[in-house]
PDB file of C-alpha atoms in Angstrom:
ATOM      1  CA  MET W   1      40.078 -66.303  -0.032  1.00  0.00           C
ATOM      2  CA  TRP W   2      37.113 -64.876  -1.130  1.00  0.00           C
ATOM      3  CA  GLU W   3      34.624 -64.043   2.072  1.00  0.00           C
ATOM      4  CA  LYS W   4      32.034 -66.576   1.857  1.00  0.00           C
ATOM      5  CA  ASN W   5      28.366 -65.592   2.609  1.00  0.00           C
ATOM      6  CA  PHE W   6      24.728 -66.445   2.124  1.00  0.00           C
ATOM      7  CA  VAL W   7      21.434 -64.769   1.585  1.00  0.00           C
ATOM      8  CA  ARG W   8      17.924 -66.038   1.796  1.00  0.00           C
ATOM      9  CA  THR W   9      15.318 -64.554  -0.411  1.00  0.00           C
ATOM     10  CA  PRO W  10      11.795 -65.200  -1.713  1.00  0.00           C
ATOM     11  CA  ARG W  11      12.892 -67.890  -4.570  1.00  0.00           C
ATOM     12  CA  GLY W  12      15.393 -69.387  -2.259  1.00  0.00           C
ATOM     13  CA  GLY W  13      18.694 -69.470  -0.837  1.00  0.00           C
ATOM     14  CA  PHE W  14      21.917 -68.341  -2.312  1.00  0.00           C
ATOM     15  CA  GLU W  15      25.801 -68.770  -1.476  1.00  0.00           C
ATOM     16  CA  PHE W  16      28.069 -66.397  -2.389  1.00  0.00           C
ATOM     17  CA  PHE W  17      31.503 -64.984  -2.343  1.00  0.00           C
ATOM     18  CA  THR W  18      32.718 -61.665  -2.144  1.00  0.00           C
ATOM     19  CA  GLN W  19      36.125 -59.612  -2.797  1.00  0.00           C
ATOM     20  CA  GLY W  20      37.191 -56.159  -3.140  1.00  0.00           C
ATOM     21  CA  SER W  21      35.525 -52.719  -2.592  1.00  0.00           C
ATOM     22  CA  GLY W  22      33.660 -49.911  -4.452  1.00  0.00           C
ATOM     23  CA  GLU W  23      30.262 -50.151  -6.566  1.00  0.00           C
ATOM     24  CA  PRO W  24      29.051 -53.766  -6.696  1.00  0.00           C
ATOM     25  CA  LEU W  25      29.126 -56.064  -9.216  1.00  0.00           C
ATOM     26  CA  CYS W  26      27.479 -59.356  -9.446  1.00  0.00           C
ATOM     27  CA  ILE W  27      29.647 -62.332 -11.192  1.00  0.00           C
ATOM     28  CA  THR W  28      28.255 -65.458 -12.179  1.00  0.00           C
ATOM     29  CA  HIS W  29      28.275 -68.325 -14.803  1.00  0.00           C
ATOM     30  CA  LEU W  30      25.170 -70.490 -15.942  1.00  0.00           C
ATOM     31  CA  TYR W  31      26.376 -73.960 -15.127  1.00  0.00           C
ATOM     32  CA  SER W  32      29.767 -73.202 -13.075  1.00  0.00           C
ATOM     33  CA  GLU W  33      30.043 -73.620  -9.360  1.00  0.00           C
ATOM     34  CA  PHE W  34      32.785 -71.316  -7.095  1.00  0.00           C
ATOM     35  CA  ASN W  35      34.015 -71.270  -4.161  1.00  0.00           C
ATOM     36  CA  GLY W  36      36.519 -69.204  -1.560  1.00  0.00           C
ATOM     37  CA  LEU W  37      39.316 -69.495  -4.295  1.00  0.00           C
ATOM     38  CA  GLY W  38      37.476 -67.474  -5.864  1.00  0.00           C
ATOM     39  CA  ASN W  39      37.617 -67.823  -9.667  1.00  0.00           C
ATOM     40  CA  TYR W  40      39.956 -66.292 -12.868  1.00  0.00           C
ATOM     41  CA  PHE W  41      37.647 -64.109 -14.364  1.00  0.00           C
ATOM     42  CA  ALA W  42      36.240 -62.623 -11.291  1.00  0.00           C
ATOM     43  CA  ASP W  43      39.713 -61.824  -9.979  1.00  0.00           C
ATOM     44  CA  ALA W  44      40.337 -59.336 -12.383  1.00  0.00           C
ATOM     45  CA  PHE W  45      37.624 -57.123 -11.168  1.00  0.00           C
ATOM     46  CA  THR W  46      38.328 -56.661  -7.496  1.00  0.00           C
ATOM     47  CA  GLU W  47      40.492 -54.035  -7.427  1.00  0.00           C
ATOM     48  CA  HIS W  48      37.895 -51.762  -8.830  1.00  0.00           C
ATOM     49  CA  PHE W  49      34.584 -53.405  -7.859  1.00  0.00           C
ATOM     50  CA  LYS W  50      33.455 -55.032  -4.940  1.00  0.00           C
ATOM     51  CA  VAL W  51      32.649 -58.209  -6.634  1.00  0.00           C
ATOM     52  CA  TYR W  52      29.938 -60.508  -5.908  1.00  0.00           C
ATOM     53  CA  LEU W  53      30.461 -63.972  -6.881  1.00  0.00           C
ATOM     54  CA  VAL W  54      27.195 -65.923  -7.255  1.00  0.00           C
ATOM     55  CA  ASN W  55      26.775 -69.750  -6.848  1.00  0.00           C
ATOM     56  CA  LEU W  56      23.471 -70.019  -8.680  1.00  0.00           C
ATOM     57  CA  LYS W  57      20.596 -72.828  -7.575  1.00  0.00           C
ATOM     58  CA  GLU W  58      22.459 -76.317  -7.843  1.00  0.00           C
ATOM     59  CA  ALA W  59      25.487 -74.828  -7.899  1.00  0.00           C
ATOM     60  CA  GLY W  60      27.948 -74.933  -4.125  1.00  0.00           C
ATOM     61  CA  ASN W  61      25.547 -74.539  -1.133  1.00  0.00           C
ATOM     62  CA  SER W  62      22.818 -72.876  -2.528  1.00  0.00           C
ATOM     63  CA  ASP W  63      19.577 -74.238  -3.059  1.00  0.00           C
ATOM     64  CA  LYS W  64      18.688 -77.330  -4.828  1.00  0.00           C
ATOM     65  CA  SER W  65      16.126 -76.447  -7.846  1.00  0.00           C
ATOM     66  CA  THR W  66      12.503 -77.766  -7.158  1.00  0.00           C
ATOM     67  CA  CYS W  67      11.772 -78.265 -11.086  1.00  0.00           C
ATOM     68  CA  ASP W  68      14.221 -78.417 -14.032  1.00  0.00           C
ATOM     69  CA  GLU W  69      12.700 -74.834 -15.460  1.00  0.00           C
ATOM     70  CA  GLU W  70      14.460 -73.042 -12.288  1.00  0.00           C
ATOM     71  CA  LEU W  71      17.716 -74.041 -13.971  1.00  0.00           C
ATOM     72  CA  SER W  72      16.767 -71.834 -17.447  1.00  0.00           C
ATOM     73  CA  MET W  73      18.156 -68.799 -17.987  1.00  0.00           C
ATOM     74  CA  SER W  74      15.071 -66.669 -17.437  1.00  0.00           C
ATOM     75  CA  GLU W  75      14.531 -67.839 -13.931  1.00  0.00           C
ATOM     76  CA  SER W  76      18.617 -67.158 -13.040  1.00  0.00           C
ATOM     77  CA  VAL W  77      17.910 -64.042 -13.907  1.00  0.00           C
ATOM     78  CA  LYS W  78      14.877 -63.402 -11.873  1.00  0.00           C
ATOM     79  CA  ASP W  79      17.229 -65.487  -9.139  1.00  0.00           C
ATOM     80  CA  LEU W  80      19.913 -62.824  -9.335  1.00  0.00           C
ATOM     81  CA  GLU W  81      17.468 -59.826  -9.226  1.00  0.00           C
ATOM     82  CA  ALA W  82      15.842 -61.213  -5.694  1.00  0.00           C
ATOM     83  CA  ILE W  83      19.851 -61.572  -4.710  1.00  0.00           C
ATOM     84  CA  ARG W  84      19.933 -58.041  -5.472  1.00  0.00           C
ATOM     85  CA  GLU W  85      16.743 -57.048  -3.682  1.00  0.00           C
ATOM     86  CA  ALA W  86      17.847 -58.856  -0.530  1.00  0.00           C
ATOM     87  CA  LEU W  87      21.365 -57.002  -0.676  1.00  0.00           C
ATOM     88  CA  ASN W  88      19.475 -53.847  -0.995  1.00  0.00           C
ATOM     89  CA  TYR W  89      20.806 -52.518  -3.922  1.00  0.00           C
ATOM     90  CA  GLU W  90      18.804 -50.453  -6.353  1.00  0.00           C
ATOM     91  CA  GLN W  91      20.964 -51.259  -8.634  1.00  0.00           C
ATOM     92  CA  TRP W  92      24.285 -52.942  -9.425  1.00  0.00           C
ATOM     93  CA  SER W  93      26.754 -54.048 -12.709  1.00  0.00           C
ATOM     94  CA  PHE W  94      27.237 -57.423 -14.238  1.00  0.00           C
ATOM     95  CA  ALA W  95      30.185 -59.271 -15.624  1.00  0.00           C
ATOM     96  CA  GLY W  96      30.014 -62.349 -17.600  1.00  0.00           C
ATOM     97  CA  HIS W  97      32.125 -64.466 -19.707  1.00  0.00           C
ATOM     98  CA  SER W  98      31.000 -67.368 -22.233  1.00  0.00           C
ATOM     99  CA  THR W  99      27.391 -68.634 -21.027  1.00  0.00           C
ATOM    100  CA  GLY W 100      28.110 -66.082 -18.129  1.00  0.00           C
ATOM    101  CA  GLY W 101      28.025 -63.353 -21.036  1.00  0.00           C
ATOM    102  CA  MET W 102      24.832 -65.047 -22.233  1.00  0.00           C
ATOM    103  CA  LEU W 103      22.826 -64.632 -18.754  1.00  0.00           C
ATOM    104  CA  GLY W 104      24.230 -60.958 -18.840  1.00  0.00           C
ATOM    105  CA  LEU W 105      21.927 -60.274 -21.858  1.00  0.00           C
ATOM    106  CA  PHE W 106      18.975 -61.502 -20.843  1.00  0.00           C
ATOM    107  CA  TYR W 107      19.640 -59.999 -17.536  1.00  0.00           C
ATOM    108  CA  ALA W 108      19.932 -56.619 -19.560  1.00  0.00           C
ATOM    109  CA  VAL W 109      16.743 -57.419 -21.792  1.00  0.00           C
ATOM    110  CA  MET W 110      14.651 -58.439 -18.692  1.00  0.00           C
ATOM    111  CA  TYR W 111      15.495 -56.363 -16.094  1.00  0.00           C
ATOM    112  CA  PRO W 112      17.666 -52.913 -17.381  1.00  0.00           C
ATOM    113  CA  GLN W 113      16.236 -50.878 -14.694  1.00  0.00           C
ATOM    114  CA  SER W 114      18.670 -52.753 -12.269  1.00  0.00           C
ATOM    115  CA  LEU W 115      21.687 -52.543 -13.968  1.00  0.00           C
ATOM    116  CA  THR W 116      24.533 -49.789 -14.379  1.00  0.00           C
ATOM    117  CA  LYS W 117      26.185 -51.148 -17.026  1.00  0.00           C
ATOM    118  CA  LEU W 118      27.688 -54.590 -18.138  1.00  0.00           C
ATOM    119  CA  LEU W 119      30.541 -56.270 -19.346  1.00  0.00           C
ATOM    120  CA  ILE W 120      30.087 -59.114 -22.108  1.00  0.00           C
ATOM    121  CA  GLY W 121      32.915 -61.330 -23.273  1.00  0.00           C
ATOM    122  CA  GLY W 122      33.222 -64.849 -25.336  1.00  0.00           C
ATOM    123  CA  ALA W 123      29.402 -64.933 -26.184  1.00  0.00           C
ATOM    124  CA  ALA W 124      26.734 -64.836 -28.159  1.00  0.00           C
ATOM    125  CA  SER W 125      23.036 -63.995 -28.432  1.00  0.00           C
ATOM    126  CA  SER W 126      21.570 -66.787 -30.192  1.00  0.00           C
ATOM    127  CA  ARG W 127      22.055 -70.453 -30.995  1.00  0.00           C
ATOM    128  CA  ARG W 128      23.756 -69.933 -34.078  1.00  0.00           C
ATOM    129  CA  TYR W 129      27.365 -70.094 -33.030  1.00  0.00           C
ATOM    130  CA  MET W 130      26.757 -73.760 -32.331  1.00  0.00           C
ATOM    131  CA  GLU W 131      26.426 -73.858 -36.256  1.00  0.00           C
ATOM    132  CA  HIS W 132      29.897 -71.680 -36.911  1.00  0.00           C
ATOM    133  CA  GLU W 133      32.427 -74.143 -38.068  1.00  0.00           C
ATOM    134  CA  GLY W 134      35.064 -72.010 -36.017  1.00  0.00           C
ATOM    135  CA  SER W 135      32.876 -73.122 -32.894  1.00  0.00           C
ATOM    136  CA  MET W 136      34.113 -76.334 -31.757  1.00  0.00           C
ATOM    137  CA  TYR W 137      30.776 -77.228 -30.819  1.00  0.00           C
ATOM    138  CA  CYS W 138      29.954 -77.262 -34.659  1.00  0.00           C
ATOM    139  CA  PRO W 139      29.857 -80.797 -36.150  1.00  0.00           C
ATOM    140  CA  LYS W 140      31.827 -79.192 -39.498  1.00  0.00           C
ATOM    141  CA  SER W 141      34.759 -78.352 -36.775  1.00  0.00           C
ATOM    142  CA  PRO W 142      38.061 -80.493 -37.034  1.00  0.00           C
ATOM    143  CA  LEU W 143      37.551 -80.389 -32.892  1.00  0.00           C
ATOM    144  CA  ASN W 144      34.310 -81.693 -32.444  1.00  0.00           C
ATOM    145  CA  LYS W 145      34.536 -85.355 -32.719  1.00  0.00           C
ATOM    146  CA  ARG W 146      37.029 -84.873 -29.700  1.00  0.00           C
ATOM    147  CA  ILE W 147      34.850 -82.368 -27.728  1.00  0.00           C
ATOM    148  CA  MET W 148      31.679 -84.562 -28.212  1.00  0.00           C
ATOM    149  CA  GLU W 149      34.270 -87.241 -26.673  1.00  0.00           C
ATOM    150  CA  ILE W 150      35.519 -85.119 -23.629  1.00  0.00           C
ATOM    151  CA  PHE W 151      31.484 -84.110 -22.774  1.00  0.00           C
ATOM    152  CA  SER W 152      31.259 -88.115 -22.231  1.00  0.00           C
ATOM    153  CA  ILE W 153      34.001 -88.561 -20.199  1.00  0.00           C
ATOM    154  CA  LEU W 154      32.989 -85.805 -17.751  1.00  0.00           C
ATOM    155  CA  LYS W 155      29.440 -86.970 -18.135  1.00  0.00           C
ATOM    156  CA  LEU W 156      30.007 -90.636 -17.299  1.00  0.00           C
ATOM    157  CA  LEU W 157      29.528 -91.749 -13.477  1.00  0.00           C
ATOM    158  CA  THR W 158      32.287 -94.422 -14.318  1.00  0.00           C
ATOM    159  CA  SER W 159      34.923 -91.858 -15.362  1.00  0.00           C
ATOM    160  CA  THR W 160      37.388 -91.950 -12.771  1.00  0.00           C
ATOM    161  CA  ILE W 161      38.793 -88.597 -11.116  1.00  0.00           C
ATOM    162  CA  GLU W 162      41.913 -88.675 -13.262  1.00  0.00           C
ATOM    163  CA  GLU W 163      39.979 -89.400 -16.392  1.00  0.00           C
ATOM    164  CA  ARG W 164      37.656 -86.208 -15.622  1.00  0.00           C
ATOM    165  CA  ARG W 165      40.640 -83.881 -14.951  1.00  0.00           C
ATOM    166  CA  GLU W 166      42.391 -84.791 -18.187  1.00  0.00           C
ATOM    167  CA  ALA W 167      39.302 -84.355 -20.205  1.00  0.00           C
ATOM    168  CA  SER W 168      38.763 -81.037 -18.602  1.00  0.00           C
ATOM    169  CA  ARG W 169      42.438 -79.966 -19.134  1.00  0.00           C
ATOM    170  CA  GLU W 170      42.275 -81.118 -22.698  1.00  0.00           C
ATOM    171  CA  TRP W 171      39.222 -78.909 -23.441  1.00  0.00           C
ATOM    172  CA  THR W 172      40.912 -75.987 -21.587  1.00  0.00           C
ATOM    173  CA  ASN W 173      43.675 -76.205 -23.896  1.00  0.00           C
ATOM    174  CA  MET W 174      41.478 -76.329 -26.897  1.00  0.00           C
ATOM    175  CA  SER W 175      40.200 -72.922 -25.911  1.00  0.00           C
ATOM    176  CA  LEU W 176      44.283 -71.266 -25.704  1.00  0.00           C
ATOM    177  CA  TYR W 177      45.596 -69.481 -28.298  1.00  0.00           C
ATOM    178  CA  THR W 178      49.156 -70.777 -26.946  1.00  0.00           C
ATOM    179  CA  PRO W 179      48.264 -73.854 -24.788  1.00  0.00           C
ATOM    180  CA  GLU W 180      51.626 -74.233 -23.841  1.00  0.00           C
ATOM    181  CA  ARG W 181      51.448 -71.424 -21.555  1.00  0.00           C
ATOM    182  CA  ARG W 182      48.776 -73.198 -19.800  1.00  0.00           C
ATOM    183  CA  ASP W 183      50.447 -73.911 -16.497  1.00  0.00           C
ATOM    184  CA  GLU W 184      51.679 -70.298 -16.473  1.00  0.00           C
ATOM    185  CA  TYR W 185      48.531 -69.527 -16.560  1.00  0.00           C
ATOM    186  CA  PHE W 186      46.561 -71.750 -14.435  1.00  0.00           C
ATOM    187  CA  SER W 187      49.334 -71.339 -11.574  1.00  0.00           C
ATOM    188  CA  LYS W 188      46.760 -70.217  -9.117  1.00  0.00           C
ATOM    189  CA  PRO W 189      44.506 -72.106  -7.589  1.00  0.00           C
ATOM    190  CA  SER W 190      40.899 -71.388  -8.341  1.00  0.00           C
ATOM    191  CA  SER W 191      37.599 -72.641  -8.642  1.00  0.00           C
ATOM    192  CA  GLY W 192      34.802 -72.923 -11.535  1.00  0.00           C
ATOM    193  CA  LYS W 193      33.507 -76.716 -11.566  1.00  0.00           C
ATOM    194  CA  VAL W 194      31.131 -77.428 -14.090  1.00  0.00           C
ATOM    195  CA  VAL W 195      28.057 -78.608 -12.580  1.00  0.00           C
ATOM    196  CA  GLN W 196      26.726 -81.143 -14.915  1.00  0.00           C
ATOM    197  CA  LYS W 197      22.944 -80.335 -14.335  1.00  0.00           C
ATOM    198  CA  ARG W 198      22.870 -77.244 -15.112  1.00  0.00           C
ATOM    199  CA  LEU W 199      24.900 -77.521 -18.328  1.00  0.00           C
ATOM    200  CA  ASP W 200      22.534 -80.445 -19.453  1.00  0.00           C
ATOM    201  CA  TYR W 201      19.907 -78.193 -18.832  1.00  0.00           C
ATOM    202  CA  TYR W 202      21.172 -75.398 -20.963  1.00  0.00           C
ATOM    203  CA  SER W 203      22.267 -77.678 -23.858  1.00  0.00           C
ATOM    204  CA  PHE W 204      19.005 -79.311 -24.192  1.00  0.00           C
ATOM    205  CA  LYS W 205      16.335 -77.389 -22.757  1.00  0.00           C
ATOM    206  CA  ASP W 206      17.383 -73.453 -23.185  1.00  0.00           C
ATOM    207  CA  LEU W 207      20.044 -73.253 -25.969  1.00  0.00           C
ATOM    208  CA  PRO W 208      17.540 -74.792 -28.829  1.00  0.00           C
ATOM    209  CA  ASN W 209      15.122 -71.724 -28.479  1.00  0.00           C
ATOM    210  CA  TYR W 210      18.252 -69.599 -27.461  1.00  0.00           C
ATOM    211  CA  ASP W 211      17.888 -65.931 -29.723  1.00  0.00           C
ATOM    212  CA  ILE W 212      17.812 -62.733 -28.598  1.00  0.00           C
ATOM    213  CA  GLN W 213      19.653 -60.909 -31.130  1.00  0.00           C
ATOM    214  CA  SER W 214      16.287 -58.581 -32.117  1.00  0.00           C
ATOM    215  CA  GLU W 215      15.996 -57.658 -28.155  1.00  0.00           C
ATOM    216  CA  LEU W 216      19.249 -56.338 -27.656  1.00  0.00           C
ATOM    217  CA  ALA W 217      17.892 -52.982 -29.662  1.00  0.00           C
ATOM    218  CA  ASN W 218      16.179 -51.681 -26.821  1.00  0.00           C
ATOM    219  CA  VAL W 219      19.159 -52.247 -24.171  1.00  0.00           C
ATOM    220  CA  THR W 220      20.594 -48.837 -23.820  1.00  0.00           C
ATOM    221  CA  ILE W 221      22.649 -49.862 -21.022  1.00  0.00           C
ATOM    222  CA  PRO W 222      26.432 -48.795 -21.193  1.00  0.00           C
ATOM    223  CA  THR W 223      28.261 -52.134 -21.893  1.00  0.00           C
ATOM    224  CA  ILE W 224      31.536 -53.271 -23.047  1.00  0.00           C
ATOM    225  CA  VAL W 225      31.508 -56.418 -25.263  1.00  0.00           C
ATOM    226  CA  PHE W 226      35.088 -58.296 -25.165  1.00  0.00           C
ATOM    227  CA  CYS W 227      36.212 -61.616 -27.481  1.00  0.00           C
ATOM    228  CA  GLY W 228      39.369 -63.132 -28.533  1.00  0.00           C
ATOM    229  CA  ARG W 229      40.341 -63.080 -31.900  1.00  0.00           C
ATOM    230  CA  TYR W 230      41.071 -66.597 -32.473  1.00  0.00           C
ATOM    231  CA  ASP W 231      37.824 -67.904 -29.994  1.00  0.00           C
ATOM    232  CA  ALA W 232      37.417 -71.675 -30.441  1.00  0.00           C
ATOM    233  CA  GLN W 233      33.990 -71.673 -28.483  1.00  0.00           C
ATOM    234  CA  CYS W 234      32.105 -67.968 -29.610  1.00  0.00           C
ATOM    235  CA  PRO W 235      33.776 -66.851 -32.602  1.00  0.00           C
ATOM    236  CA  LEU W 236      34.880 -63.528 -32.576  1.00  0.00           C
ATOM    237  CA  VAL W 237      32.073 -62.928 -35.504  1.00  0.00           C
ATOM    238  CA  PHE W 238      29.374 -63.412 -32.509  1.00  0.00           C
ATOM    239  CA  SER W 239      30.851 -60.944 -30.255  1.00  0.00           C
ATOM    240  CA  GLU W 240      30.564 -58.484 -33.236  1.00  0.00           C
ATOM    241  CA  GLU W 241      26.842 -59.434 -33.376  1.00  0.00           C
ATOM    242  CA  ILE W 242      26.325 -58.543 -29.858  1.00  0.00           C
ATOM    243  CA  ASN W 243      28.211 -55.278 -30.437  1.00  0.00           C
ATOM    244  CA  GLU W 244      25.914 -54.372 -33.669  1.00  0.00           C
ATOM    245  CA  GLY W 245      22.873 -55.263 -31.779  1.00  0.00           C
ATOM    246  CA  LEU W 246      23.352 -53.166 -28.823  1.00  0.00           C
ATOM    247  CA  ARG W 247      22.744 -49.267 -28.841  1.00  0.00           C
ATOM    248  CA  ASN W 248      25.710 -47.797 -26.414  1.00  0.00           C
ATOM    249  CA  SER W 249      28.498 -50.386 -26.127  1.00  0.00           C
ATOM    250  CA  LYS W 250      32.073 -50.917 -27.306  1.00  0.00           C
ATOM    251  CA  LEU W 251      33.974 -53.807 -28.478  1.00  0.00           C
ATOM    252  CA  TYR W 252      37.293 -54.971 -27.440  1.00  0.00           C
ATOM    253  CA  ILE W 253      39.514 -57.792 -29.649  1.00  0.00           C
ATOM    254  CA  PHE W 254      41.995 -59.344 -27.598  1.00  0.00           C
ATOM    255  CA  GLU W 255      44.702 -60.029 -30.829  1.00  0.00           C
ATOM    256  CA  GLU W 256      46.308 -63.172 -28.682  1.00  0.00           C
ATOM    257  CA  SER W 257      43.765 -65.054 -27.336  1.00  0.00           C
ATOM    258  CA  ASN W 258      41.294 -67.703 -27.855  1.00  0.00           C
ATOM    259  CA  HIS W 259      38.382 -68.367 -25.053  1.00  0.00           C
ATOM    260  CA  PHE W 260      40.032 -66.567 -22.159  1.00  0.00           C
ATOM    261  CA  PRO W 261      41.798 -63.125 -22.631  1.00  0.00           C
ATOM    262  CA  PHE W 262      41.493 -62.306 -18.584  1.00  0.00           C
ATOM    263  CA  LEU W 263      44.322 -65.014 -18.714  1.00  0.00           C
ATOM    264  CA  GLU W 264      46.059 -64.712 -22.043  1.00  0.00           C
ATOM    265  CA  GLU W 265      46.584 -61.010 -22.415  1.00  0.00           C
ATOM    266  CA  LYS W 266      46.010 -60.212 -18.619  1.00  0.00           C
ATOM    267  CA  ASP W 267      47.794 -56.299 -18.785  1.00  0.00           C
ATOM    268  CA  VAL W 268      45.480 -55.408 -21.334  1.00  0.00           C
ATOM    269  CA  PHE W 269      42.457 -57.312 -20.107  1.00  0.00           C
ATOM    270  CA  GLY W 270      43.042 -54.792 -17.051  1.00  0.00           C
ATOM    271  CA  GLU W 271      42.762 -51.877 -18.910  1.00  0.00           C
ATOM    272  CA  MET W 272      39.727 -52.853 -20.128  1.00  0.00           C
ATOM    273  CA  VAL W 273      38.601 -53.234 -16.542  1.00  0.00           C
ATOM    274  CA  SER W 274      39.703 -49.882 -15.603  1.00  0.00           C
ATOM    275  CA  GLU W 275      37.512 -48.515 -18.630  1.00  0.00           C
ATOM    276  CA  PHE W 276      34.925 -50.479 -17.306  1.00  0.00           C
ATOM    277  CA  GLN W 277      34.838 -48.425 -14.096  1.00  0.00           C
ATOM    278  CA  ILE W 278      34.618 -45.019 -15.452  1.00  0.00           C
ATOM    279  CA  LEU W 279      31.847 -46.324 -17.342  1.00  0.00           C
ATOM    280  CA  SER W 280      29.924 -47.214 -14.492  1.00  0.00           C
ATOM    281  CA  ILE W 281      31.028 -43.971 -12.993  1.00  0.00           C
ATOM    282  CA  ASN W 282      29.879 -41.813 -15.815  1.00  0.00           C
ATOM    283  CA  CYS W 283      26.458 -43.553 -15.983  1.00  0.00           C
TER     284      CYS W 283
END
């Protein structure tokens, strides 16, 4: 089990979970809630880092938001900064996957002096991924109709626990290169439940205006960008775009992965994390 902690900051109180030892590494996701079971993505880093797995506002036992704007990417980054300061770290590293990766890019743009390095995966630097037919979120995608139905099931208060569980399972299967191996990948209990209020804010408030591609040229922090060759959420082209926009980055492509390389190609992902550790030391 991960160790449960709570920190009080001028911006509110935040629950977080720690595991591992070494350099401090912050990991979170824009609209997920974590508990003592940890998280599949975060688990990959505990051999090399002291990982801080953070629950943002409205997630877990962290404080509730006082207004909807506190759920935005920019305000969430300010919360992470407050947590860093409360933990008495001059700097730490950040790793994020999917919208957690987008949050990491925002962090690097807003507070580059606070980060030693970044690892960003399965992400995008603008809302254009929603318009790419390779993304299940695009109306032109053959997966789009069903994913919209799945979102409706997850959002409806009348949906049963079993209906929600089956909908989440199907969403995950759409994001796997080899869905028949799903039970193998997810055999270990973990956490990462969707916080609907945060997802809704991202979808309807942040996402329509999200575009920081032009600002990436100002980021000089050493960065690793990764993506599965067959990512059906944020297609590979958008990780390539991030890599091209940054001034000090390296791109990893996982040839037999969809959206979850840290599960689908676990050993190769571990090799990348080892390089990420060295990158931090060399900063």
